[in-house]
Amino acid sequence: MTRITLAKLGLLAAGSMFAGAIPIELAQENPPSSAQVVALDECDPVTFNAALGPDFCHNVALGADTKLSDLFAKAAAGTPDSGWDFEPDVVHIKKGTTLNVVDQGGEPHTFTEVAQFGGGFLPVLNAPGETTVPECAGGFANVAVAKTRILQGSQVQITGLSKGEHLFECCIHPWMRVRVEVK
Ligand SMILES: [Cu+2]
């Protein structure tokens, strides 16, 4: 027998021992429930990638794209592009529910818990007069911010939310906001 096969058998044995050890009550308990939040954007690959790098925007926008200059102009006017959005805007969950946040857009976002909604770390994308909230300060040079990043096509799971209200926003596009109510 090869070493790999032996290792596999060992894993199988360990797995069945573990399964056997699970108390019946636990096995019958419903799996923890989950709720989904989707991050959306319609970045235009041509203009975004020309400015931000060849692989920045992966969007398949099919005509719904927003050019980078338009995104900046709308943010500066205080009327940010509604194509950049977390959906739904409000989530009601029970304590213990896992929140799955999926980036279905073309560019990276962050899902960052904040005490109060406010500006992100790129002043050019903040509403007029809006300042960077403390939780977004430093941008991706700040590990606390960087670890809340969600890349295109990936998802993060938020667990262990306490009862009460939790506010999340994108530190890049700060008009992307979600209020989570935990009962
Ligand atoms: Cu974003």
PDB file of N, CA and C in Angstrom, residues 21-119:
ATOM      1  N   ALA A  21     -19.145   9.919  17.114  1.00  0.00           N
ATOM      2  CA  ALA A  21     -19.104  10.569  18.418  1.00  0.00           C
ATOM      3  C   ALA A  21     -20.104  11.723  18.525  1.00  0.00           C
ATOM      4  N   ILE A  22     -20.713  12.116  17.387  1.00  0.00           N
ATOM      5  CA  ILE A  22     -21.645  13.246  17.436  1.00  0.00           C
ATOM      6  C   ILE A  22     -22.927  12.816  18.144  1.00  0.00           C
ATOM      7  N   PRO A  23     -23.292  13.527  19.210  1.00  0.00           N
ATOM      8  CA  PRO A  23     -24.511  13.148  19.927  1.00  0.00           C
ATOM      9  C   PRO A  23     -25.730  13.302  19.011  1.00  0.00           C
ATOM     10  N   ILE A  24     -26.725  12.447  19.235  1.00  0.00           N
ATOM     11  CA  ILE A  24     -27.906  12.447  18.360  1.00  0.00           C
ATOM     12  C   ILE A  24     -28.589  13.814  18.364  1.00  0.00           C
ATOM     13  N   GLU A  25     -28.669  14.451  19.530  1.00  0.00           N
ATOM     14  CA  GLU A  25     -29.356  15.759  19.615  1.00  0.00           C
ATOM     15  C   GLU A  25     -28.720  16.739  18.621  1.00  0.00           C
ATOM     16  N   LEU A  26     -27.385  16.703  18.596  1.00  0.00           N
ATOM     17  CA  LEU A  26     -26.670  17.646  17.737  1.00  0.00           C
ATOM     18  C   LEU A  26     -26.927  17.338  16.266  1.00  0.00           C
ATOM     19  N   ALA A  27     -26.877  16.054  15.931  1.00  0.00           N
ATOM     20  CA  ALA A  27     -27.054  15.657  14.545  1.00  0.00           C
ATOM     21  C   ALA A  27     -28.442  16.016  14.039  1.00  0.00           C
ATOM     22  N   GLN A  28     -29.418  16.033  14.960  1.00  0.00           N
ATOM     23  CA  GLN A  28     -30.790  16.304  14.536  1.00  0.00           C
ATOM     24  C   GLN A  28     -31.112  17.791  14.518  1.00  0.00           C
ATOM     25  N   GLU A  29     -30.257  18.566  15.133  1.00  0.00           N
ATOM     26  CA  GLU A  29     -30.491  19.999  15.187  1.00  0.00           C
ATOM     27  C   GLU A  29     -30.452  20.575  13.769  1.00  0.00           C
ATOM     28  N   ASN A  30     -31.283  21.582  13.517  1.00  0.00           N
ATOM     29  CA  ASN A  30     -31.255  22.210  12.197  1.00  0.00           C
ATOM     30  C   ASN A  30     -29.896  22.850  11.962  1.00  0.00           C
ATOM     31  N   PRO A  31     -29.415  22.792  10.725  1.00  0.00           N
ATOM     32  CA  PRO A  31     -28.153  23.464  10.451  1.00  0.00           C
ATOM     33  C   PRO A  31     -28.330  24.961  10.669  1.00  0.00           C
ATOM     34  N   PRO A  32     -27.276  25.662  11.051  1.00  0.00           N
ATOM     35  CA  PRO A  32     -27.420  27.087  11.307  1.00  0.00           C
ATOM     36  C   PRO A  32     -27.930  27.799  10.049  1.00  0.00           C
ATOM     37  N   SER A  33     -28.882  28.704  10.230  1.00  0.00           N
ATOM     38  CA  SER A  33     -29.455  29.376   9.075  1.00  0.00           C
ATOM     39  C   SER A  33     -28.497  30.440   8.560  1.00  0.00           C
ATOM     40  N   SER A  34     -28.705  30.837   7.334  1.00  0.00           N
ATOM     41  CA  SER A  34     -27.850  31.873   6.764  1.00  0.00           C
ATOM     42  C   SER A  34     -28.694  32.850   5.962  1.00  0.00           C
ATOM     43  N   ALA A  35     -28.155  34.025   5.794  1.00  0.00           N
ATOM     44  CA  ALA A  35     -28.799  35.060   4.990  1.00  0.00           C
ATOM     45  C   ALA A  35     -27.745  35.602   4.030  1.00  0.00           C
ATOM     46  N   GLN A  36     -28.205  36.064   2.890  1.00  0.00           N
ATOM     47  CA  GLN A  36     -27.245  36.515   1.875  1.00  0.00           C
ATOM     48  C   GLN A  36     -27.367  38.009   1.600  1.00  0.00           C
ATOM     49  N   VAL A  37     -26.217  38.635   1.476  1.00  0.00           N
ATOM     50  CA  VAL A  37     -26.130  40.017   0.991  1.00  0.00           C
ATOM     51  C   VAL A  37     -25.276  39.978  -0.270  1.00  0.00           C
ATOM     52  N   VAL A  38     -25.718  40.688  -1.298  1.00  0.00           N
ATOM     53  CA  VAL A  38     -24.991  40.707  -2.562  1.00  0.00           C
ATOM     54  C   VAL A  38     -24.385  42.088  -2.771  1.00  0.00           C
ATOM     55  N   ALA A  39     -23.122  42.118  -3.161  1.00  0.00           N
ATOM     56  CA  ALA A  39     -22.467  43.374  -3.545  1.00  0.00           C
ATOM     57  C   ALA A  39     -22.507  43.479  -5.062  1.00  0.00           C
ATOM     58  N   LEU A  40     -23.002  44.614  -5.529  1.00  0.00           N
ATOM     59  CA  LEU A  40     -23.153  44.822  -6.974  1.00  0.00           C
ATOM     60  C   LEU A  40     -22.400  46.071  -7.419  1.00  0.00           C
ATOM     61  N   ASP A  41     -21.906  46.057  -8.632  1.00  0.00           N
ATOM     62  CA  ASP A  41     -21.399  47.270  -9.277  1.00  0.00           C
ATOM     63  C   ASP A  41     -21.446  47.037 -10.772  1.00  0.00           C
ATOM     64  N   GLU A  42     -21.338  48.109 -11.519  1.00  0.00           N
ATOM     65  CA  GLU A  42     -21.328  47.994 -12.982  1.00  0.00           C
ATOM     66  C   GLU A  42     -20.132  48.749 -13.544  1.00  0.00           C
ATOM     67  N   CYS A  43     -18.948  48.396 -13.039  1.00  0.00           N
ATOM     68  CA  CYS A  43     -17.737  49.068 -13.519  1.00  0.00           C
ATOM     69  C   CYS A  43     -17.524  48.769 -15.009  1.00  0.00           C
ATOM     70  N   ASP A  44     -17.114  49.796 -15.722  1.00  0.00           N
ATOM     71  CA  ASP A  44     -16.818  49.651 -17.150  1.00  0.00           C
ATOM     72  C   ASP A  44     -15.366  49.184 -17.290  1.00  0.00           C
ATOM     73  N   PRO A  45     -15.158  47.960 -17.754  1.00  0.00           N
ATOM     74  CA  PRO A  45     -13.787  47.428 -17.780  1.00  0.00           C
ATOM     75  C   PRO A  45     -12.797  48.308 -18.546  1.00  0.00           C
ATOM     76  N   VAL A  46     -13.232  48.952 -19.624  1.00  0.00           N
ATOM     77  CA  VAL A  46     -12.297  49.724 -20.454  1.00  0.00           C
ATOM     78  C   VAL A  46     -11.717  50.897 -19.668  1.00  0.00           C
ATOM     79  N   THR A  47     -12.608  51.737 -19.123  1.00  0.00           N
ATOM     80  CA  THR A  47     -12.104  52.947 -18.460  1.00  0.00           C
ATOM     81  C   THR A  47     -11.510  52.634 -17.082  1.00  0.00           C
ATOM     82  N   PHE A  48     -12.073  51.680 -16.374  1.00  0.00           N
ATOM     83  CA  PHE A  48     -11.542  51.333 -15.051  1.00  0.00           C
ATOM     84  C   PHE A  48     -10.137  50.727 -15.178  1.00  0.00           C
ATOM     85  N   ASN A  49      -9.994  49.811 -16.106  1.00  0.00           N
ATOM     86  CA  ASN A  49      -8.705  49.125 -16.211  1.00  0.00           C
ATOM     87  C   ASN A  49      -7.619  49.999 -16.808  1.00  0.00           C
ATOM     88  N   ALA A  50      -8.024  50.960 -17.646  1.00  0.00           N
ATOM     89  CA  ALA A  50      -7.042  51.898 -18.184  1.00  0.00           C
ATOM     90  C   ALA A  50      -6.425  52.711 -17.044  1.00  0.00           C
ATOM     91  N   ALA A  51      -7.254  53.043 -16.050  1.00  0.00           N
ATOM     92  CA  ALA A  51      -6.773  53.878 -14.949  1.00  0.00           C
ATOM     93  C   ALA A  51      -6.222  53.059 -13.787  1.00  0.00           C
ATOM     94  N   LEU A  52      -6.789  51.887 -13.535  1.00  0.00           N
ATOM     95  CA  LEU A  52      -6.517  51.184 -12.276  1.00  0.00           C
ATOM     96  C   LEU A  52      -5.754  49.876 -12.446  1.00  0.00           C
ATOM     97  N   GLY A  53      -5.478  49.504 -13.690  1.00  0.00           N
ATOM     98  CA  GLY A  53      -4.732  48.260 -13.906  1.00  0.00           C
ATOM     99  C   GLY A  53      -5.546  47.291 -14.740  1.00  0.00           C
ATOM    100  N   PRO A  54      -4.864  46.422 -15.480  1.00  0.00           N
ATOM    101  CA  PRO A  54      -5.521  45.581 -16.488  1.00  0.00           C
ATOM    102  C   PRO A  54      -6.540  44.594 -15.921  1.00  0.00           C
ATOM    103  N   ASP A  55      -6.425  44.203 -14.654  1.00  0.00           N
ATOM    104  CA  ASP A  55      -7.339  43.192 -14.138  1.00  0.00           C
ATOM    105  C   ASP A  55      -8.263  43.732 -13.052  1.00  0.00           C
ATOM    106  N   PHE A  56      -8.334  45.035 -12.953  1.00  0.00           N
ATOM    107  CA  PHE A  56      -9.097  45.579 -11.829  1.00  0.00           C
ATOM    108  C   PHE A  56     -10.589  45.268 -11.946  1.00  0.00           C
ATOM    109  N   CYS A  57     -11.175  45.608 -13.087  1.00  0.00           N
ATOM    110  CA  CYS A  57     -12.614  45.405 -13.284  1.00  0.00           C
ATOM    111  C   CYS A  57     -12.853  44.189 -14.154  1.00  0.00           C
ATOM    112  N   HIS A  58     -13.557  43.219 -13.598  1.00  0.00           N
ATOM    113  CA  HIS A  58     -13.825  41.967 -14.319  1.00  0.00           C
ATOM    114  C   HIS A  58     -15.270  41.907 -14.803  1.00  0.00           C
ATOM    115  N   ASN A  59     -15.920  43.025 -14.848  1.00  0.00           N
ATOM    116  CA  ASN A  59     -17.361  43.005 -15.039  1.00  0.00           C
ATOM    117  C   ASN A  59     -17.805  42.539 -16.424  1.00  0.00           C
ATOM    118  N   VAL A  60     -18.898  41.808 -16.437  1.00  0.00           N
ATOM    119  CA  VAL A  60     -19.603  41.515 -17.691  1.00  0.00           C
ATOM    120  C   VAL A  60     -20.864  42.374 -17.628  1.00  0.00           C
ATOM    121  N   ALA A  61     -20.731  43.630 -17.967  1.00  0.00           N
ATOM    122  CA  ALA A  61     -21.789  44.596 -17.683  1.00  0.00           C
ATOM    123  C   ALA A  61     -22.909  44.569 -18.712  1.00  0.00           C
ATOM    124  N   LEU A  62     -22.641  44.063 -19.894  1.00  0.00           N
ATOM    125  CA  LEU A  62     -23.660  43.946 -20.941  1.00  0.00           C
ATOM    126  C   LEU A  62     -24.438  45.242 -21.135  1.00  0.00           C
ATOM    127  N   GLY A  63     -23.713  46.327 -21.273  1.00  0.00           N
ATOM    128  CA  GLY A  63     -24.360  47.588 -21.594  1.00  0.00           C
ATOM    129  C   GLY A  63     -24.786  48.418 -20.401  1.00  0.00           C
ATOM    130  N   ALA A  64     -24.683  47.852 -19.198  1.00  0.00           N
ATOM    131  CA  ALA A  64     -25.109  48.586 -18.001  1.00  0.00           C
ATOM    132  C   ALA A  64     -23.919  49.246 -17.312  1.00  0.00           C
ATOM    133  N   ASP A  65     -22.815  49.375 -18.030  1.00  0.00           N
ATOM    134  CA  ASP A  65     -21.582  49.820 -17.379  1.00  0.00           C
ATOM    135  C   ASP A  65     -21.538  51.330 -17.127  1.00  0.00           C
ATOM    136  N   THR A  66     -20.808  51.670 -16.077  1.00  0.00           N
ATOM    137  CA  THR A  66     -20.564  53.076 -15.739  1.00  0.00           C
ATOM    138  C   THR A  66     -19.084  53.360 -15.909  1.00  0.00           C
ATOM    139  N   LYS A  67     -18.779  54.419 -16.663  1.00  0.00           N
ATOM    140  CA  LYS A  67     -17.374  54.793 -16.867  1.00  0.00           C
ATOM    141  C   LYS A  67     -16.800  55.360 -15.567  1.00  0.00           C
ATOM    142  N   LEU A  68     -15.493  55.184 -15.377  1.00  0.00           N
ATOM    143  CA  LEU A  68     -14.844  55.630 -14.144  1.00  0.00           C
ATOM    144  C   LEU A  68     -15.091  57.119 -13.900  1.00  0.00           C
ATOM    145  N   SER A  69     -14.959  57.936 -14.949  1.00  0.00           N
ATOM    146  CA  SER A  69     -15.145  59.386 -14.774  1.00  0.00           C
ATOM    147  C   SER A  69     -16.578  59.701 -14.336  1.00  0.00           C
ATOM    148  N   ASP A  70     -17.546  58.927 -14.831  1.00  0.00           N
ATOM    149  CA  ASP A  70     -18.939  59.156 -14.431  1.00  0.00           C
ATOM    150  C   ASP A  70     -19.157  58.770 -12.971  1.00  0.00           C
ATOM    151  N   LEU A  71     -18.492  57.682 -12.540  1.00  0.00           N
ATOM    152  CA  LEU A  71     -18.611  57.268 -11.135  1.00  0.00           C
ATOM    153  C   LEU A  71     -18.117  58.388 -10.221  1.00  0.00           C
ATOM    154  N   PHE A  72     -16.953  58.970 -10.578  1.00  0.00           N
ATOM    155  CA  PHE A  72     -16.399  60.081  -9.791  1.00  0.00           C
ATOM    156  C   PHE A  72     -17.333  61.287  -9.814  1.00  0.00           C
ATOM    157  N   ALA A  73     -17.839  61.621 -11.012  1.00  0.00           N
ATOM    158  CA  ALA A  73     -18.689  62.812 -11.154  1.00  0.00           C
ATOM    159  C   ALA A  73     -19.971  62.670 -10.331  1.00  0.00           C
ATOM    160  N   LYS A  74     -20.568  61.482 -10.359  1.00  0.00           N
ATOM    161  CA  LYS A  74     -21.810  61.272  -9.604  1.00  0.00           C
ATOM    162  C   LYS A  74     -21.555  61.351  -8.102  1.00  0.00           C
ATOM    163  N   ALA A  75     -20.419  60.773  -7.651  1.00  0.00           N
ATOM    164  CA  ALA A  75     -20.092  60.825  -6.216  1.00  0.00           C
ATOM    165  C   ALA A  75     -19.858  62.267  -5.784  1.00  0.00           C
ATOM    166  N   ALA A  76     -19.139  63.030  -6.620  1.00  0.00           N
ATOM    167  CA  ALA A  76     -18.827  64.420  -6.279  1.00  0.00           C
ATOM    168  C   ALA A  76     -20.084  65.278  -6.232  1.00  0.00           C
ATOM    169  N   ALA A  77     -21.084  64.899  -7.023  1.00  0.00           N
ATOM    170  CA  ALA A  77     -22.337  65.662  -7.054  1.00  0.00           C
ATOM    171  C   ALA A  77     -23.263  65.265  -5.908  1.00  0.00           C
ATOM    172  N   GLY A  78     -22.860  64.275  -5.133  1.00  0.00           N
ATOM    173  CA  GLY A  78     -23.705  63.817  -4.027  1.00  0.00           C
ATOM    174  C   GLY A  78     -24.833  62.910  -4.491  1.00  0.00           C
ATOM    175  N   THR A  79     -24.752  62.446  -5.745  1.00  0.00           N
ATOM    176  CA  THR A  79     -25.758  61.512  -6.273  1.00  0.00           C
ATOM    177  C   THR A  79     -25.043  60.258  -6.780  1.00  0.00           C
ATOM    178  N   PRO A  80     -24.510  59.462  -5.838  1.00  0.00           N
ATOM    179  CA  PRO A  80     -23.679  58.319  -6.242  1.00  0.00           C
ATOM    180  C   PRO A  80     -24.435  57.303  -7.094  1.00  0.00           C
ATOM    181  N   ASP A  81     -23.693  56.597  -7.919  1.00  0.00           N
ATOM    182  CA  ASP A  81     -24.270  55.630  -8.862  1.00  0.00           C
ATOM    183  C   ASP A  81     -24.971  54.491  -8.113  1.00  0.00           C
ATOM    184  N   SER A  82     -26.267  54.338  -8.385  1.00  0.00           N
ATOM    185  CA  SER A  82     -27.057  53.330  -7.656  1.00  0.00           C
ATOM    186  C   SER A  82     -26.732  51.904  -8.097  1.00  0.00           C
ATOM    187  N   GLY A  83     -25.929  51.763  -9.160  1.00  0.00           N
ATOM    188  CA  GLY A  83     -25.506  50.423  -9.583  1.00  0.00           C
ATOM    189  C   GLY A  83     -24.489  49.818  -8.630  1.00  0.00           C
ATOM    190  N   TRP A  84     -23.878  50.666  -7.806  1.00  0.00           N
ATOM    191  CA  TRP A  84     -22.967  50.185  -6.754  1.00  0.00           C
ATOM    192  C   TRP A  84     -23.809  50.050  -5.496  1.00  0.00           C
ATOM    193  N   ASP A  85     -24.039  48.832  -5.052  1.00  0.00           N
ATOM    194  CA  ASP A  85     -25.079  48.653  -4.048  1.00  0.00           C
ATOM    195  C   ASP A  85     -24.881  47.337  -3.296  1.00  0.00           C
ATOM    196  N   PHE A  86     -25.202  47.355  -2.021  1.00  0.00           N
ATOM    197  CA  PHE A  86     -25.409  46.105  -1.296  1.00  0.00           C
ATOM    198  C   PHE A  86     -26.910  45.845  -1.285  1.00  0.00           C
ATOM    199  N   GLU A  87     -27.299  44.631  -1.584  1.00  0.00           N
ATOM    200  CA  GLU A  87     -28.712  44.259  -1.548  1.00  0.00           C
ATOM    201  C   GLU A  87     -28.886  43.047  -0.641  1.00  0.00           C
ATOM    202  N   PRO A  88     -29.890  43.026   0.222  1.00  0.00           N
ATOM    203  CA  PRO A  88     -30.816  44.126   0.500  1.00  0.00           C
ATOM    204  C   PRO A  88     -30.168  45.214   1.361  1.00  0.00           C
ATOM    205  N   ASP A  89     -30.889  46.308   1.543  1.00  0.00           N
ATOM    206  CA  ASP A  89     -30.361  47.421   2.337  1.00  0.00           C
ATOM    207  C   ASP A  89     -30.510  47.165   3.831  1.00  0.00           C
ATOM    208  N   VAL A  90     -31.537  46.380   4.180  1.00  0.00           N
ATOM    209  CA  VAL A  90     -31.782  46.040   5.578  1.00  0.00           C
ATOM    210  C   VAL A  90     -31.960  44.527   5.668  1.00  0.00           C
ATOM    211  N   VAL A  91     -31.285  43.929   6.650  1.00  0.00           N
ATOM    212  CA  VAL A  91     -31.378  42.479   6.836  1.00  0.00           C
ATOM    213  C   VAL A  91     -31.836  42.211   8.262  1.00  0.00           C
ATOM    214  N   HIS A  92     -32.876  41.388   8.395  1.00  0.00           N
ATOM    215  CA  HIS A  92     -33.340  40.979   9.732  1.00  0.00           C
ATOM    216  C   HIS A  92     -32.950  39.521   9.933  1.00  0.00           C
ATOM    217  N   ILE A  93     -32.145  39.258  10.940  1.00  0.00           N
ATOM    218  CA  ILE A  93     -31.728  37.874  11.198  1.00  0.00           C
ATOM    219  C   ILE A  93     -31.856  37.564  12.694  1.00  0.00           C
ATOM    220  N   LYS A  94     -31.842  36.263  12.976  1.00  0.00           N
ATOM    221  CA  LYS A  94     -31.797  35.828  14.374  1.00  0.00           C
ATOM    222  C   LYS A  94     -30.336  35.679  14.770  1.00  0.00           C
ATOM    223  N   LYS A  95     -30.076  35.825  16.063  1.00  0.00           N
ATOM    224  CA  LYS A  95     -28.716  35.606  16.554  1.00  0.00           C
ATOM    225  C   LYS A  95     -28.268  34.189  16.171  1.00  0.00           C
ATOM    226  N   GLY A  96     -27.053  34.049  15.703  1.00  0.00           N
ATOM    227  CA  GLY A  96     -26.543  32.744  15.283  1.00  0.00           C
ATOM    228  C   GLY A  96     -26.590  32.542  13.778  1.00  0.00           C
ATOM    229  N   THR A  97     -27.299  33.444  13.097  1.00  0.00           N
ATOM    230  CA  THR A  97     -27.387  33.337  11.638  1.00  0.00           C
ATOM    231  C   THR A  97     -26.069  33.791  11.006  1.00  0.00           C
ATOM    232  N   THR A  98     -25.634  33.034  10.003  1.00  0.00           N
ATOM    233  CA  THR A  98     -24.441  33.414   9.253  1.00  0.00           C
ATOM    234  C   THR A  98     -24.838  34.340   8.117  1.00  0.00           C
ATOM    235  N   LEU A  99     -24.114  35.429   7.994  1.00  0.00           N
ATOM    236  CA  LEU A  99     -24.354  36.358   6.893  1.00  0.00           C
ATOM    237  C   LEU A  99     -23.319  36.066   5.804  1.00  0.00           C
ATOM    238  N   ASN A 100     -23.801  35.655   4.630  1.00  0.00           N
ATOM    239  CA  ASN A 100     -22.901  35.436   3.489  1.00  0.00           C
ATOM    240  C   ASN A 100     -22.932  36.675   2.610  1.00  0.00           C
ATOM    241  N   VAL A 101     -21.793  37.278   2.427  1.00  0.00           N
ATOM    242  CA  VAL A 101     -21.725  38.482   1.588  1.00  0.00           C
ATOM    243  C   VAL A 101     -20.976  38.119   0.315  1.00  0.00           C
ATOM    244  N   VAL A 102     -21.670  38.198  -0.807  1.00  0.00           N
ATOM    245  CA  VAL A 102     -21.141  37.735  -2.089  1.00  0.00           C
ATOM    246  C   VAL A 102     -20.893  38.918  -3.009  1.00  0.00           C
ATOM    247  N   ASP A 103     -19.698  39.014  -3.543  1.00  0.00           N
ATOM    248  CA  ASP A 103     -19.381  40.076  -4.512  1.00  0.00           C
ATOM    249  C   ASP A 103     -19.695  39.587  -5.917  1.00  0.00           C
ATOM    250  N   GLN A 104     -20.844  40.032  -6.421  1.00  0.00           N
ATOM    251  CA  GLN A 104     -21.238  39.678  -7.789  1.00  0.00           C
ATOM    252  C   GLN A 104     -20.893  40.781  -8.766  1.00  0.00           C
ATOM    253  N   GLY A 105     -20.223  41.820  -8.276  1.00  0.00           N
ATOM    254  CA  GLY A 105     -19.840  42.926  -9.144  1.00  0.00           C
ATOM    255  C   GLY A 105     -18.526  42.634  -9.843  1.00  0.00           C
ATOM    256  N   GLY A 106     -17.992  43.671 -10.463  1.00  0.00           N
ATOM    257  CA  GLY A 106     -16.785  43.505 -11.249  1.00  0.00           C
ATOM    258  C   GLY A 106     -15.522  43.947 -10.556  1.00  0.00           C
ATOM    259  N   GLU A 107     -15.661  44.591  -9.417  1.00  0.00           N
ATOM    260  CA  GLU A 107     -14.479  45.099  -8.725  1.00  0.00           C
ATOM    261  C   GLU A 107     -14.550  44.752  -7.237  1.00  0.00           C
ATOM    262  N   PRO A 108     -13.440  44.955  -6.527  1.00  0.00           N
ATOM    263  CA  PRO A 108     -13.441  44.626  -5.097  1.00  0.00           C
ATOM    264  C   PRO A 108     -14.283  45.621  -4.291  1.00  0.00           C
ATOM    265  N   HIS A 109     -14.789  45.152  -3.171  1.00  0.00           N
ATOM    266  CA  HIS A 109     -15.505  45.998  -2.214  1.00  0.00           C
ATOM    267  C   HIS A 109     -15.006  45.641  -0.825  1.00  0.00           C
ATOM    268  N   THR A 110     -15.477  46.369   0.158  1.00  0.00           N
ATOM    269  CA  THR A 110     -15.255  45.908   1.528  1.00  0.00           C
ATOM    270  C   THR A 110     -16.610  45.812   2.206  1.00  0.00           C
ATOM    271  N   PHE A 111     -16.689  44.945   3.188  1.00  0.00           N
ATOM    272  CA  PHE A 111     -17.891  44.835   4.013  1.00  0.00           C
ATOM    273  C   PHE A 111     -17.405  45.083   5.434  1.00  0.00           C
ATOM    274  N   THR A 112     -17.462  46.349   5.809  1.00  0.00           N
ATOM    275  CA  THR A 112     -16.791  46.817   7.011  1.00  0.00           C
ATOM    276  C   THR A 112     -17.823  47.304   8.027  1.00  0.00           C
ATOM    277  N   GLU A 113     -17.757  46.768   9.236  1.00  0.00           N
ATOM    278  CA  GLU A 113     -18.701  47.240  10.257  1.00  0.00           C
ATOM    279  C   GLU A 113     -18.259  48.601  10.775  1.00  0.00           C
ATOM    280  N   VAL A 114     -19.225  49.505  10.847  1.00  0.00           N
ATOM    281  CA  VAL A 114     -18.939  50.868  11.301  1.00  0.00           C
ATOM    282  C   VAL A 114     -19.915  51.252  12.406  1.00  0.00           C
ATOM    283  N   ALA A 115     -19.477  52.161  13.272  1.00  0.00           N
ATOM    284  CA  ALA A 115     -20.367  52.642  14.335  1.00  0.00           C
ATOM    285  C   ALA A 115     -21.421  53.571  13.737  1.00  0.00           C
ATOM    286  N   GLN A 116     -21.001  54.370  12.756  1.00  0.00           N
ATOM    287  CA  GLN A 116     -21.893  55.305  12.067  1.00  0.00           C
ATOM    288  C   GLN A 116     -21.530  55.306  10.596  1.00  0.00           C
ATOM    289  N   PHE A 117     -22.519  55.362   9.726  1.00  0.00           N
ATOM    290  CA  PHE A 117     -22.228  55.468   8.297  1.00  0.00           C
ATOM    291  C   PHE A 117     -21.506  56.781   8.007  1.00  0.00           C
ATOM    292  N   GLY A 118     -20.603  56.745   7.041  1.00  0.00           N
ATOM    293  CA  GLY A 118     -19.885  57.964   6.671  1.00  0.00           C
ATOM    294  C   GLY A 118     -19.012  57.695   5.474  1.00  0.00           C
ATOM    295  N   GLY A 119     -17.981  58.505   5.316  1.00  0.00           N
ATOM    296  CA  GLY A 119     -17.134  58.430   4.136  1.00  0.00           C
ATOM    297  C   GLY A 119     -16.172  57.255   4.165  1.00  0.00           C
TER     298      GLY A 119
END
